[in-house]
Amino acid sequence: TYQRSRAMSGIVIIGAGQAGASLAITLRAKGYKGDVTLIGEEPVPPYQRPPLSKKYLLGDMALDRLYLRPSDFYTEQLISLRLNCQVTTINCAENTISIGDETLTYEHLALTTGSSPRRLPAAIGGTLNGVFAVRSLADVDAMQPAFERGGHVLIIGGGYIGLEAAAVAAAKGLQVTLVEMANRILQRVACTETSDYFRALHESHGVRILEGVGLERLTGEGNVTGAILSNGKALEINFAIVGVGILPATNLAEAAGVTLNNGIETNSQGQTSVSNVWAAGDCASFPYQGRRIRLESVPNAIDQAEVVAANMLGAAQDYIATPWFWSDQFGVKLQIAGLNTGFTDIIVRNSGSARSHWYYNSNTLLAVDAMNDPRAYMVAKRLIEAGKSADPIIVTNPQSDLKMLLQG
Ligand code: FAD
């Protein structure tokens, strides 16, 4: 019947971000000839988010360099890119999705919906004008005028996004206060040594960092003009940036009956609990070395989406994640290899302006934070990927050539 033939029509991808674009591009690169529809609710073609809190916010990167591909690319590749379109429901039994009144049919569906920033409740001033999140291009364009006007900015949250925004604000000459509720900045993601390094870096550039201090509420009428902190102190501010983490975008999947488990649950091949529905990127959790993880990074979005594309075409390939991440603050390039979960020891390597923190679980090397030390990063990444450790005596000696660790 017409219904049935329509039901075998191509691949629909919900979410035109890093993972969605990577998936569509890979399908064509692998020679897939069917329909590919890439649907995004944002008004712009897929772009890279990392510069939003770094070079783009600083004004050092033009808008067109954010885009992953020029718009023409999608037309040439016969990828139907639907922008400004929010998918409102998925019907797994019928193999359809809807965008308002419109219904599309799929053979395979990919969920690459990313994540959304945690917001502050309206009751504590979270919806006042001048309170900004840092997730989308629209978010960052909205805060740009406040950066230009200058004054005092309060950053709520001492994770990577908050610290990067603080660094840009300080570089632009603003007065910057950052509050972190936990005992130290980066507590959720890094060792004390890395927190100490970045605290000192920020303080040397005039950023005021308050740790173990939460936000009680933001104040103002219409516009935010002040903040009351958990230690009772009141601040006068011109605007606020909220960087208190993200939540995987799972609403659509949940409503469609797709199993969730720290995001959308996928198996080692990126397949969800529904066999022709797949997920990749920030929204998806997957098996990793005997546990289940979800990564919030560009390399994960790209690599996982590439594996999903191959598997939609029948490759039956496992996704073997090789976690890595980076951050830029005040000219310091931080590169992270591996996952530090469960570390017991930290070995510090100090050689001039290059510094690295090596995370071990007793004798096993888990991860490295490398600050302005691309060689330590590169060596550690190769060791971790090969399942090898690193002799702490070689690591701590600044005279030793780390490449020795790769031999044998
Ligand atoms: P996204 O890129 O967020 O794409 C998801 C898209 O789906 C969004 O455009 C969303 O609007 C859309 N969508 C959701 N629901 C629907 C729907 N129902 N209908 C239509 N569209 C929908 N990672 C690094 O590795 N290094 C960094 O230095 C780094 N810096 C970062 C800095 C910032 C400011 C931010 C915000 C992130 C940063 N990240 C960094 C993280 C990285 O950008 C993300 O991990 C990556 O973008 C995830 O890709 P994704 O495709 O899963 O999600």
GROMACS .gro file of C-alpha atoms and ligand atoms in nm:
model
  461
    1THR     CA    1   0.000   0.000   0.000
    2TYR     CA    2   0.097   0.365  -0.023
    3GLN     CA    3   0.132   0.378   0.355
    4ARG     CA    4   0.370   0.083   0.356
    5SER     CA    5   0.593   0.205   0.074
    6ARG     CA    6   0.612   0.542   0.244
    7ALA     CA    7   0.713   0.364   0.561
    8MET     CA    8   1.039   0.251   0.404
    9SER     CA    9   1.158   0.599   0.322
   10GLY     CA   10   1.496   0.685   0.448
   11ILE     CA   11   1.666   0.815   0.756
   12VAL     CA   12   1.539   1.094   0.977
   13ILE     CA   13   1.776   1.264   1.222
   14ILE     CA   14   1.630   1.474   1.506
   15GLY     CA   15   1.875   1.741   1.620
   16ALA     CA   16   2.096   1.932   1.375
   17GLY     CA   17   2.399   1.974   1.602
   18GLN     CA   18   2.742   1.817   1.614
   19ALA     CA   19   2.623   1.454   1.624
   20GLY     CA   20   2.332   1.500   1.382
   21ALA     CA   21   2.550   1.667   1.119
   22SER     CA   22   2.822   1.406   1.160
   23LEU     CA   23   2.565   1.129   1.113
   24ALA     CA   24   2.418   1.280   0.795
   25ILE     CA   25   2.762   1.351   0.648
   26THR     CA   26   2.881   0.997   0.721
   27LEU     CA   27   2.572   0.837   0.567
   28ARG     CA   28   2.648   1.012   0.237
   29ALA     CA   29   3.022   0.947   0.265
   30LYS     CA   30   2.939   0.576   0.298
   31GLY     CA   31   2.734   0.589  -0.019
   32TYR     CA   32   2.385   0.579   0.128
   33LYS     CA   33   2.144   0.678  -0.149
   34GLY     CA   34   1.812   0.701   0.039
   35ASP     CA   35   1.649   1.014   0.180
   36VAL     CA   36   1.833   1.185   0.465
   37THR     CA   37   1.639   1.446   0.662
   38LEU     CA   38   1.823   1.644   0.930
   39ILE     CA   39   1.584   1.840   1.152
   40GLY     CA   40   1.691   2.118   1.386
   41GLU     CA   41   1.496   2.360   1.600
   42GLU     CA   42   1.765   2.629   1.587
   43PRO     CA   43   1.747   2.878   1.297
   44VAL     CA   44   2.107   2.816   1.179
   45PRO     CA   45   2.288   2.522   1.014
   46PRO     CA   46   2.489   2.288   1.240
   47TYR     CA   47   2.777   2.465   1.415
   48GLN     CA   48   3.052   2.399   1.670
   49ARG     CA   49   2.969   2.503   2.025
   50PRO     CA   50   3.317   2.511   2.187
   51PRO     CA   51   3.408   2.859   2.049
   52LEU     CA   52   3.085   3.001   2.195
   53SER     CA   53   3.251   3.032   2.536
   54LYS     CA   54   3.597   3.099   2.392
   55LYS     CA   55   3.703   3.277   2.070
   56TYR     CA   56   3.356   3.362   1.942
   57LEU     CA   57   3.252   3.523   2.273
   58LEU     CA   58   3.581   3.714   2.277
   59GLY     CA   59   3.503   3.846   1.928
   60ASP     CA   60   3.803   3.667   1.776
   61MET     CA   61   3.612   3.433   1.547
   62ALA     CA   62   3.369   3.520   1.271
   63LEU     CA   63   3.026   3.359   1.263
   64ASP     CA   64   3.081   3.173   0.935
   65ARG     CA   65   3.377   2.987   1.090
   66LEU     CA   66   3.142   2.833   1.346
   67TYR     CA   67   2.944   2.642   1.085
   68LEU     CA   68   3.046   2.280   1.038
   69ARG     CA   69   2.975   2.301   0.664
   70PRO     CA   70   2.858   2.582   0.435
   71SER     CA   71   2.481   2.573   0.369
   72ASP     CA   72   2.538   2.468   0.006
   73PHE     CA   73   2.699   2.147   0.126
   74TYR     CA   74   2.367   2.006   0.246
   75THR     CA   75   2.195   2.088  -0.083
   76GLU     CA   76   2.480   1.931  -0.283
   77GLN     CA   77   2.474   1.617  -0.068
   78LEU     CA   78   2.095   1.590  -0.097
   79ILE     CA   79   2.061   1.618   0.278
   80SER     CA   80   1.726   1.776   0.348
   81LEU     CA   81   1.816   2.025   0.623
   82ARG     CA   82   1.504   2.147   0.800
   83LEU     CA   83   1.586   2.439   1.028
   84ASN     CA   84   1.356   2.618   1.274
   85CYS     CA   85   1.162   2.292   1.304
   86GLN     CA   86   1.090   2.136   1.639
   87VAL     CA   87   0.996   1.770   1.637
   88THR     CA   88   0.702   1.737   1.873
   89THR     CA   89   0.633   1.362   1.880
   90ILE     CA   90   0.773   1.028   1.774
   91ASN     CA   91   0.551   0.730   1.704
   92CYS     CA   92   0.771   0.421   1.708
   93ALA     CA   93   0.489   0.181   1.616
   94GLU     CA   94   0.411   0.377   1.299
   95ASN     CA   95   0.771   0.482   1.225
   96THR     CA   96   0.669   0.846   1.211
   97ILE     CA   97   0.766   1.173   1.366
   98SER     CA   98   0.573   1.497   1.366
   99ILE     CA   99   0.668   1.859   1.335
  100GLY     CA  100   0.348   2.035   1.439
  101ASP     CA  101   0.084   1.917   1.188
  102GLU     CA  102   0.333   1.763   0.950
  103THR     CA  103   0.418   1.392   0.964
  104LEU     CA  104   0.736   1.231   0.828
  105THR     CA  105   0.800   0.859   0.794
  106TYR     CA  106   1.132   0.688   0.854
  107GLU     CA  107   1.301   0.355   0.810
  108HIS     CA  108   1.568   0.446   1.068
  109LEU     CA  109   1.546   0.730   1.319
  110ALA     CA  110   1.839   0.897   1.498
  111LEU     CA  111   1.804   1.095   1.819
  112THR     CA  112   2.083   1.352   1.836
  113THR     CA  113   1.896   1.602   2.050
  114GLY     CA  114   2.195   1.706   2.264
  115SER     CA  115   2.129   1.862   2.601
  116SER     CA  116   1.988   2.172   2.757
  117PRO     CA  117   2.145   2.391   3.021
  118ARG     CA  118   2.011   2.375   3.376
  119ARG     CA  119   1.842   2.706   3.445
  120LEU     CA  120   1.784   2.890   3.771
  121PRO     CA  121   1.424   2.891   3.890
  122ALA     CA  122   1.221   3.209   3.838
  123ALA     CA  123   1.164   3.221   4.216
  124ILE     CA  124   1.531   3.309   4.268
  125GLY     CA  125   1.552   3.552   3.978
  126GLY     CA  126   1.648   3.306   3.704
  127THR     CA  127   1.420   3.470   3.448
  128LEU     CA  128   1.526   3.834   3.504
  129ASN     CA  129   1.666   4.016   3.201
  130GLY     CA  130   2.042   3.998   3.195
  131VAL     CA  131   2.062   3.636   3.318
  132PHE     CA  132   2.220   3.428   3.044
  133ALA     CA  133   2.280   3.059   2.970
  134VAL     CA  134   2.570   2.948   2.748
  135ARG     CA  135   2.446   2.676   2.518
  136SER     CA  136   2.343   2.809   2.180
  137LEU     CA  137   2.457   3.071   1.936
  138ALA     CA  138   2.142   3.265   2.025
  139ASP     CA  139   2.239   3.257   2.395
  140VAL     CA  140   2.583   3.397   2.322
  141ASP     CA  141   2.461   3.659   2.074
  142ALA     CA  142   2.213   3.771   2.340
  143MET     CA  143   2.486   3.828   2.600
  144GLN     CA  144   2.727   4.003   2.360
  145PRO     CA  145   2.582   4.356   2.419
  146ALA     CA  146   2.616   4.309   2.797
  147PHE     CA  147   2.984   4.221   2.745
  148GLU     CA  148   3.028   4.535   2.538
  149ARG     CA  149   2.862   4.755   2.803
  150GLY     CA  150   3.099   4.612   3.064
  151GLY     CA  151   3.064   4.646   3.440
  152HIS     CA  152   3.042   4.363   3.689
  153VAL     CA  153   2.943   4.012   3.581
  154LEU     CA  154   2.854   3.733   3.821
  155ILE     CA  155   2.927   3.384   3.693
  156ILE     CA  156   2.735   3.108   3.867
  157GLY     CA  157   2.916   2.774   3.846
  158GLY     CA  158   3.286   2.691   3.836
  159GLY     CA  159   3.286   2.418   3.573
  160TYR     CA  160   3.458   2.454   3.235
  161ILE     CA  161   3.184   2.667   3.079
  162GLY     CA  162   3.170   2.910   3.372
  163LEU     CA  163   3.550   2.939   3.387
  164GLU     CA  164   3.579   2.996   3.013
  165ALA     CA  165   3.314   3.270   3.027
  166ALA     CA  166   3.495   3.425   3.325
  167ALA     CA  167   3.823   3.425   3.131
  168VAL     CA  168   3.664   3.600   2.833
  169ALA     CA  169   3.493   3.856   3.056
  170ALA     CA  170   3.820   3.933   3.237
  171ALA     CA  171   4.007   3.958   2.905
  172LYS     CA  172   3.746   4.213   2.794
  173GLY     CA  173   3.815   4.420   3.103
  174LEU     CA  174   3.501   4.340   3.301
  175GLN     CA  175   3.495   4.298   3.675
  176VAL     CA  176   3.429   3.926   3.730
  177THR     CA  177   3.302   3.733   4.032
  178LEU     CA  178   3.253   3.357   4.006
  179VAL     CA  179   3.066   3.161   4.272
  180GLU     CA  180   3.097   2.785   4.311
  181MET     CA  181   2.876   2.606   4.560
  182ALA     CA  182   3.112   2.307   4.595
  183ASN     CA  183   3.434   2.333   4.797
  184ARG     CA  184   3.638   2.399   4.487
  185ILE     CA  185   3.599   2.486   4.121
  186LEU     CA  186   3.602   2.186   3.880
  187GLN     CA  187   3.527   1.954   4.174
  188ARG     CA  188   3.300   1.730   3.967
  189VAL     CA  189   3.553   1.680   3.687
  190ALA     CA  190   3.909   1.727   3.808
  191CYS     CA  191   4.160   1.668   4.090
  192THR     CA  192   4.249   1.931   4.351
  193GLU     CA  193   4.576   2.007   4.168
  194THR     CA  194   4.388   2.104   3.852
  195SER     CA  195   4.141   2.315   4.050
  196ASP     CA  196   4.434   2.489   4.221
  197TYR     CA  197   4.603   2.556   3.887
  198PHE     CA  198   4.297   2.719   3.733
  199ARG     CA  199   4.207   2.913   4.049
  200ALA     CA  200   4.556   3.066   4.052
  201LEU     CA  201   4.537   3.139   3.680
  202HIS     CA  202   4.205   3.320   3.717
  203GLU     CA  203   4.307   3.511   4.025
  204SER     CA  204   4.624   3.629   3.852
  205HIS     CA  205   4.395   3.789   3.593
  206GLY     CA  206   4.177   3.958   3.853
  207VAL     CA  207   3.883   3.715   3.859
  208ARG     CA  208   3.736   3.687   4.208
  209ILE     CA  209   3.656   3.321   4.280
  210LEU     CA  210   3.434   3.233   4.576
  211GLU     CA  211   3.423   2.860   4.657
  212GLY     CA  212   3.185   2.689   4.896
  213VAL     CA  213   2.950   2.979   4.825
  214GLY     CA  214   2.616   2.938   4.657
  215LEU     CA  215   2.376   3.183   4.505
  216GLU     CA  216   2.081   3.259   4.729
  217ARG     CA  217   1.902   3.467   4.467
  218LEU     CA  218   1.938   3.724   4.195
  219THR     CA  219   1.760   4.052   4.255
  220GLY     CA  220   1.620   4.333   4.043
  221GLU     CA  221   1.299   4.445   3.881
  222GLY     CA  222   1.288   4.344   3.517
  223ASN     CA  223   1.666   4.356   3.487
  224VAL     CA  224   1.904   4.181   3.722
  225THR     CA  225   2.091   4.435   3.933
  226GLY     CA  226   2.217   4.236   4.228
  227ALA     CA  227   2.281   3.901   4.390
  228ILE     CA  228   2.257   3.768   4.743
  229LEU     CA  229   2.502   3.488   4.817
  230SER     CA  230   2.464   3.199   5.060
  231ASN     CA  231   2.718   3.365   5.292
  232GLY     CA  232   2.479   3.661   5.322
  233LYS     CA  233   2.689   3.897   5.107
  234ALA     CA  234   2.512   4.121   4.858
  235LEU     CA  235   2.670   4.210   4.522
  236GLU     CA  236   2.578   4.477   4.271
  237ILE     CA  237   2.601   4.330   3.924
  238ASN     CA  238   2.525   4.430   3.565
  239PHE     CA  239   2.451   4.080   3.438
  240ALA     CA  240   2.487   3.711   3.527
  241ILE     CA  241   2.595   3.398   3.343
  242VAL     CA  242   2.468   3.062   3.458
  243GLY     CA  243   2.693   2.759   3.398
  244VAL     CA  244   2.555   2.497   3.632
  245GLY     CA  245   2.554   2.193   3.408
  246ILE     CA  246   2.333   2.040   3.145
  247LEU     CA  247   2.059   1.781   3.123
  248PRO     CA  248   2.040   1.537   2.833
  249ALA     CA  249   1.747   1.617   2.603
  250THR     CA  250   1.535   1.306   2.652
  251ASN     CA  251   1.173   1.428   2.660
  252LEU     CA  252   1.084   1.317   2.308
  253ALA     CA  253   1.239   0.974   2.355
  254GLU     CA  254   1.072   0.928   2.692
  255ALA     CA  255   0.728   1.018   2.558
  256ALA     CA  256   0.781   0.767   2.274
  257GLY     CA  257   0.856   0.488   2.522
  258VAL     CA  258   1.227   0.463   2.440
  259THR     CA  259   1.421   0.342   2.747
  260LEU     CA  260   1.616   0.604   2.941
  261ASN     CA  261   1.914   0.535   3.166
  262ASN     CA  262   2.129   0.842   3.233
  263GLY     CA  263   2.011   0.984   2.900
  264ILE     CA  264   1.881   0.770   2.617
  265GLU     CA  265   2.005   0.416   2.673
  266THR     CA  266   2.194   0.268   2.379
  267ASN     CA  267   2.373  -0.062   2.335
  268SER     CA  268   2.735  -0.088   2.221
  269GLN     CA  269   2.623  -0.014   1.865
  270GLY     CA  270   2.426   0.301   1.943
  271GLN     CA  271   2.087   0.130   1.914
  272THR     CA  272   1.813   0.223   2.162
  273SER     CA  273   1.550  -0.009   2.310
  274VAL     CA  274   1.364   0.028   1.976
  275SER     CA  275   1.561  -0.152   1.705
  276ASN     CA  276   1.536   0.110   1.429
  277VAL     CA  277   1.583   0.405   1.664
  278TRP     CA  278   1.941   0.510   1.741
  279ALA     CA  279   2.100   0.780   1.953
  280ALA     CA  280   2.436   0.961   1.969
  281GLY     CA  281   2.605   1.258   2.133
  282ASP     CA  282   2.524   1.436   2.459
  283CYS     CA  283   2.180   1.274   2.488
  284ALA     CA  284   2.299   0.910   2.472
  285SER     CA  285   2.449   0.679   2.733
  286PHE     CA  286   2.642   0.370   2.629
  287PRO     CA  287   2.838   0.076   2.774
  288TYR     CA  288   3.203   0.154   2.847
  289GLN     CA  289   3.448  -0.080   3.021
  290GLY     CA  290   3.182  -0.261   3.220
  291ARG     CA  291   2.977   0.044   3.317
  292ARG     CA  292   2.745   0.293   3.148
  293ILE     CA  293   2.857   0.646   3.072
  294ARG     CA  294   2.740   0.955   2.890
  295LEU     CA  295   2.994   1.199   2.752
  296GLU     CA  296   2.945   1.569   2.684
  297SER     CA  297   3.210   1.638   2.424
  298VAL     CA  298   3.260   1.708   2.057
  299PRO     CA  299   3.482   1.405   1.987
  300ASN     CA  300   3.220   1.175   2.141
  301ALA     CA  301   2.940   1.332   1.936
  302ILE     CA  302   3.137   1.290   1.613
  303ASP     CA  303   3.271   0.939   1.673
  304GLN     CA  304   2.951   0.790   1.810
  305ALA     CA  305   2.745   0.936   1.526
  306GLU     CA  306   2.985   0.789   1.271
  307VAL     CA  307   2.943   0.444   1.425
  308VAL     CA  308   2.565   0.483   1.430
  309ALA     CA  309   2.566   0.582   1.061
  310ALA     CA  310   2.765   0.269   0.977
  311ASN     CA  311   2.533   0.051   1.186
  312MET     CA  312   2.218   0.191   1.027
  313LEU     CA  313   2.367   0.059   0.703
  314GLY     CA  314   2.430  -0.282   0.861
  315ALA     CA  315   2.793  -0.267   0.982
  316ALA     CA  316   2.720  -0.408   1.332
  317GLN     CA  317   3.019  -0.215   1.468
  318ASP     CA  318   3.082  -0.143   1.838
  319TYR     CA  319   3.143   0.212   1.955
  320ILE     CA  320   3.474   0.210   2.143
  321ALA     CA  321   3.495   0.553   2.305
  322THR     CA  322   3.837   0.713   2.350
  323PRO     CA  323   3.744   1.005   2.577
  324TRP     CA  324   3.926   1.336   2.529
  325PHE     CA  325   3.837   1.697   2.588
  326TRP     CA  326   3.990   2.044   2.588
  327SER     CA  327   3.941   2.392   2.728
  328ASP     CA  328   4.105   2.732   2.664
  329GLN     CA  329   4.142   2.992   2.939
  330PHE     CA  330   4.370   3.300   2.930
  331GLY     CA  331   4.596   3.147   2.666
  332VAL     CA  332   4.633   2.819   2.857
  333LYS     CA  333   4.534   2.517   2.653
  334LEU     CA  334   4.405   2.236   2.870
  335GLN     CA  335   4.386   1.895   2.703
  336ILE     CA  336   4.236   1.598   2.883
  337ALA     CA  337   4.285   1.235   2.784
  338GLY     CA  338   4.091   0.948   2.941
  339LEU     CA  339   3.836   0.944   3.223
  340ASN     CA  340   3.956   1.002   3.578
  341THR     CA  341   3.665   0.829   3.758
  342GLY     CA  342   3.792   0.624   4.051
  343PHE     CA  343   4.143   0.770   4.069
  344THR     CA  344   4.347   0.714   4.384
  345ASP     CA  345   4.674   0.899   4.309
  346ILE     CA  346   4.791   1.207   4.123
  347ILE     CA  347   5.138   1.244   3.980
  348VAL     CA  348   5.241   1.597   3.884
  349ARG     CA  349   5.481   1.676   3.601
  350ASN     CA  350   5.620   2.027   3.597
  351SER     CA  351   5.846   2.143   3.315
  352GLY     CA  352   5.860   2.517   3.273
  353SER     CA  353   5.526   2.654   3.167
  354ALA     CA  354   5.410   2.303   3.072
  355ARG     CA  355   5.238   2.111   3.345
  356SER     CA  356   5.042   1.788   3.362
  357HIS     CA  357   4.845   1.596   3.621
  358TRP     CA  358   4.842   1.216   3.579
  359TYR     CA  359   4.553   1.025   3.737
  360TYR     CA  360   4.617   0.668   3.852
  361ASN     CA  361   4.410   0.400   4.014
  362SER     CA  362   4.700   0.243   4.207
  363ASN     CA  363   4.926   0.143   3.916
  364THR     CA  364   4.684   0.196   3.631
  365LEU     CA  365   4.697   0.523   3.438
  366LEU     CA  366   4.340   0.652   3.393
  367ALA     CA  367   4.364   1.006   3.263
  368VAL     CA  368   4.580   1.315   3.222
  369ASP     CA  369   4.507   1.688   3.243
  370ALA     CA  370   4.778   1.861   3.036
  371MET     CA  371   4.818   2.238   3.061
  372ASN     CA  372   5.019   2.384   2.772
  373ASP     CA  373   5.177   2.041   2.737
  374PRO     CA  374   5.063   1.881   2.410
  375ARG     CA  375   5.335   1.616   2.435
  376ALA     CA  376   5.214   1.489   2.774
  377TYR     CA  377   4.861   1.483   2.635
  378MET     CA  378   4.960   1.296   2.320
  379VAL     CA  379   5.171   1.037   2.502
  380ALA     CA  380   4.908   0.980   2.772
  381LYS     CA  381   4.629   0.946   2.518
  382ARG     CA  382   4.820   0.679   2.328
  383LEU     CA  383   4.907   0.492   2.649
  384ILE     CA  384   4.549   0.497   2.777
  385GLU     CA  385   4.408   0.386   2.444
  386ALA     CA  386   4.657   0.099   2.436
  387GLY     CA  387   4.565   0.001   2.795
  388LYS     CA  388   4.920   0.079   2.915
  389SER     CA  389   5.028   0.263   3.226
  390ALA     CA  390   5.317   0.507   3.280
  391ASP     CA  391   5.607   0.481   3.523
  392PRO     CA  392   5.564   0.769   3.773
  393ILE     CA  393   5.942   0.805   3.799
  394ILE     CA  394   5.963   0.894   3.431
  395VAL     CA  395   5.653   1.113   3.449
  396THR     CA  396   5.772   1.327   3.740
  397ASN     CA  397   6.124   1.385   3.605
  398PRO     CA  398   6.100   1.701   3.393
  399GLN     CA  399   6.421   1.599   3.212
  400SER     CA  400   6.279   1.269   3.093
  401ASP     CA  401   6.152   1.233   2.738
  402LEU     CA  402   5.792   1.117   2.775
  403LYS     CA  403   5.812   0.937   2.442
  404MET     CA  404   6.018   0.675   2.624
  405LEU     CA  405   5.691   0.564   2.780
  406LEU     CA  406   5.560   0.459   2.442
  407GLN     CA  407   5.841   0.213   2.380
  408GLY     CA  408   5.795  -0.151   2.461
  409FAD     P1  409   2.414   1.959   2.019
  409FAD     O1  410   2.536   2.008   1.947
  409FAD     O2  411   2.364   2.036   2.133
  409FAD     O3  412   2.298   1.943   1.911
  409FAD     C1  413   2.166   1.905   1.945
  409FAD     C2  414   2.069   1.984   1.861
  409FAD     O4  415   1.941   1.921   1.865
  409FAD     C3  416   2.049   2.125   1.911
  409FAD     O5  417   2.068   2.217   1.807
  409FAD     C4  418   1.903   2.125   1.958
  409FAD     O6  419   1.841   2.249   1.942
  409FAD     C5  420   1.842   2.020   1.865
  409FAD     N1  421   1.717   1.962   1.913
  409FAD     C6  422   1.690   1.913   2.037
  409FAD     N2  423   1.561   1.869   2.043
  409FAD     C7  424   1.506   1.892   1.922
  409FAD     C8  425   1.376   1.869   1.866
  409FAD     N3  426   1.279   1.814   1.938
  409FAD     N4  427   1.355   1.905   1.737
  409FAD     C9  428   1.453   1.960   1.664
  409FAD     N5  429   1.578   1.984   1.711
  409FAD    C10  430   1.604   1.951   1.837
  409FAD     N6  431   3.309   1.995   2.399
  409FAD    C11  432   3.442   1.969   2.379
  409FAD     O7  433   3.476   1.856   2.345
  409FAD     N7  434   3.535   2.066   2.398
  409FAD    C12  435   3.501   2.193   2.435
  409FAD     O8  436   3.588   2.278   2.451
  409FAD    C13  437   3.362   2.224   2.453
  409FAD     N8  438   3.323   2.349   2.482
  409FAD    C14  439   3.189   2.377   2.490
  409FAD    C15  440   3.149   2.508   2.510
  409FAD    C16  441   3.013   2.541   2.515
  409FAD    C17  442   2.971   2.684   2.537
  409FAD    C18  443   2.915   2.438   2.501
  409FAD    C19  444   2.769   2.473   2.509
  409FAD    C20  445   2.956   2.308   2.481
  409FAD    C21  446   3.091   2.276   2.473
  409FAD     N9  447   3.135   2.146   2.451
  409FAD    C22  448   3.268   2.119   2.434
  409FAD    C23  449   3.038   2.035   2.443
  409FAD    C24  450   3.000   2.004   2.299
  409FAD     O9  451   2.972   2.121   2.228
  409FAD    C25  452   2.879   1.909   2.298
  409FAD    O10  453   2.917   1.793   2.366
  409FAD    C26  454   2.835   1.875   2.157
  409FAD    O11  455   2.786   1.990   2.092
  409FAD    C27  456   2.729   1.767   2.160
  409FAD    O12  457   2.677   1.747   2.033
  409FAD     P2  458   2.527   1.695   2.014
  409FAD    O13  459   2.505   1.686   1.867
  409FAD    O14  460   2.504   1.580   2.099
  409FAD    O15  461   2.436   1.812   2.074
   0.00000   0.00000   0.00000
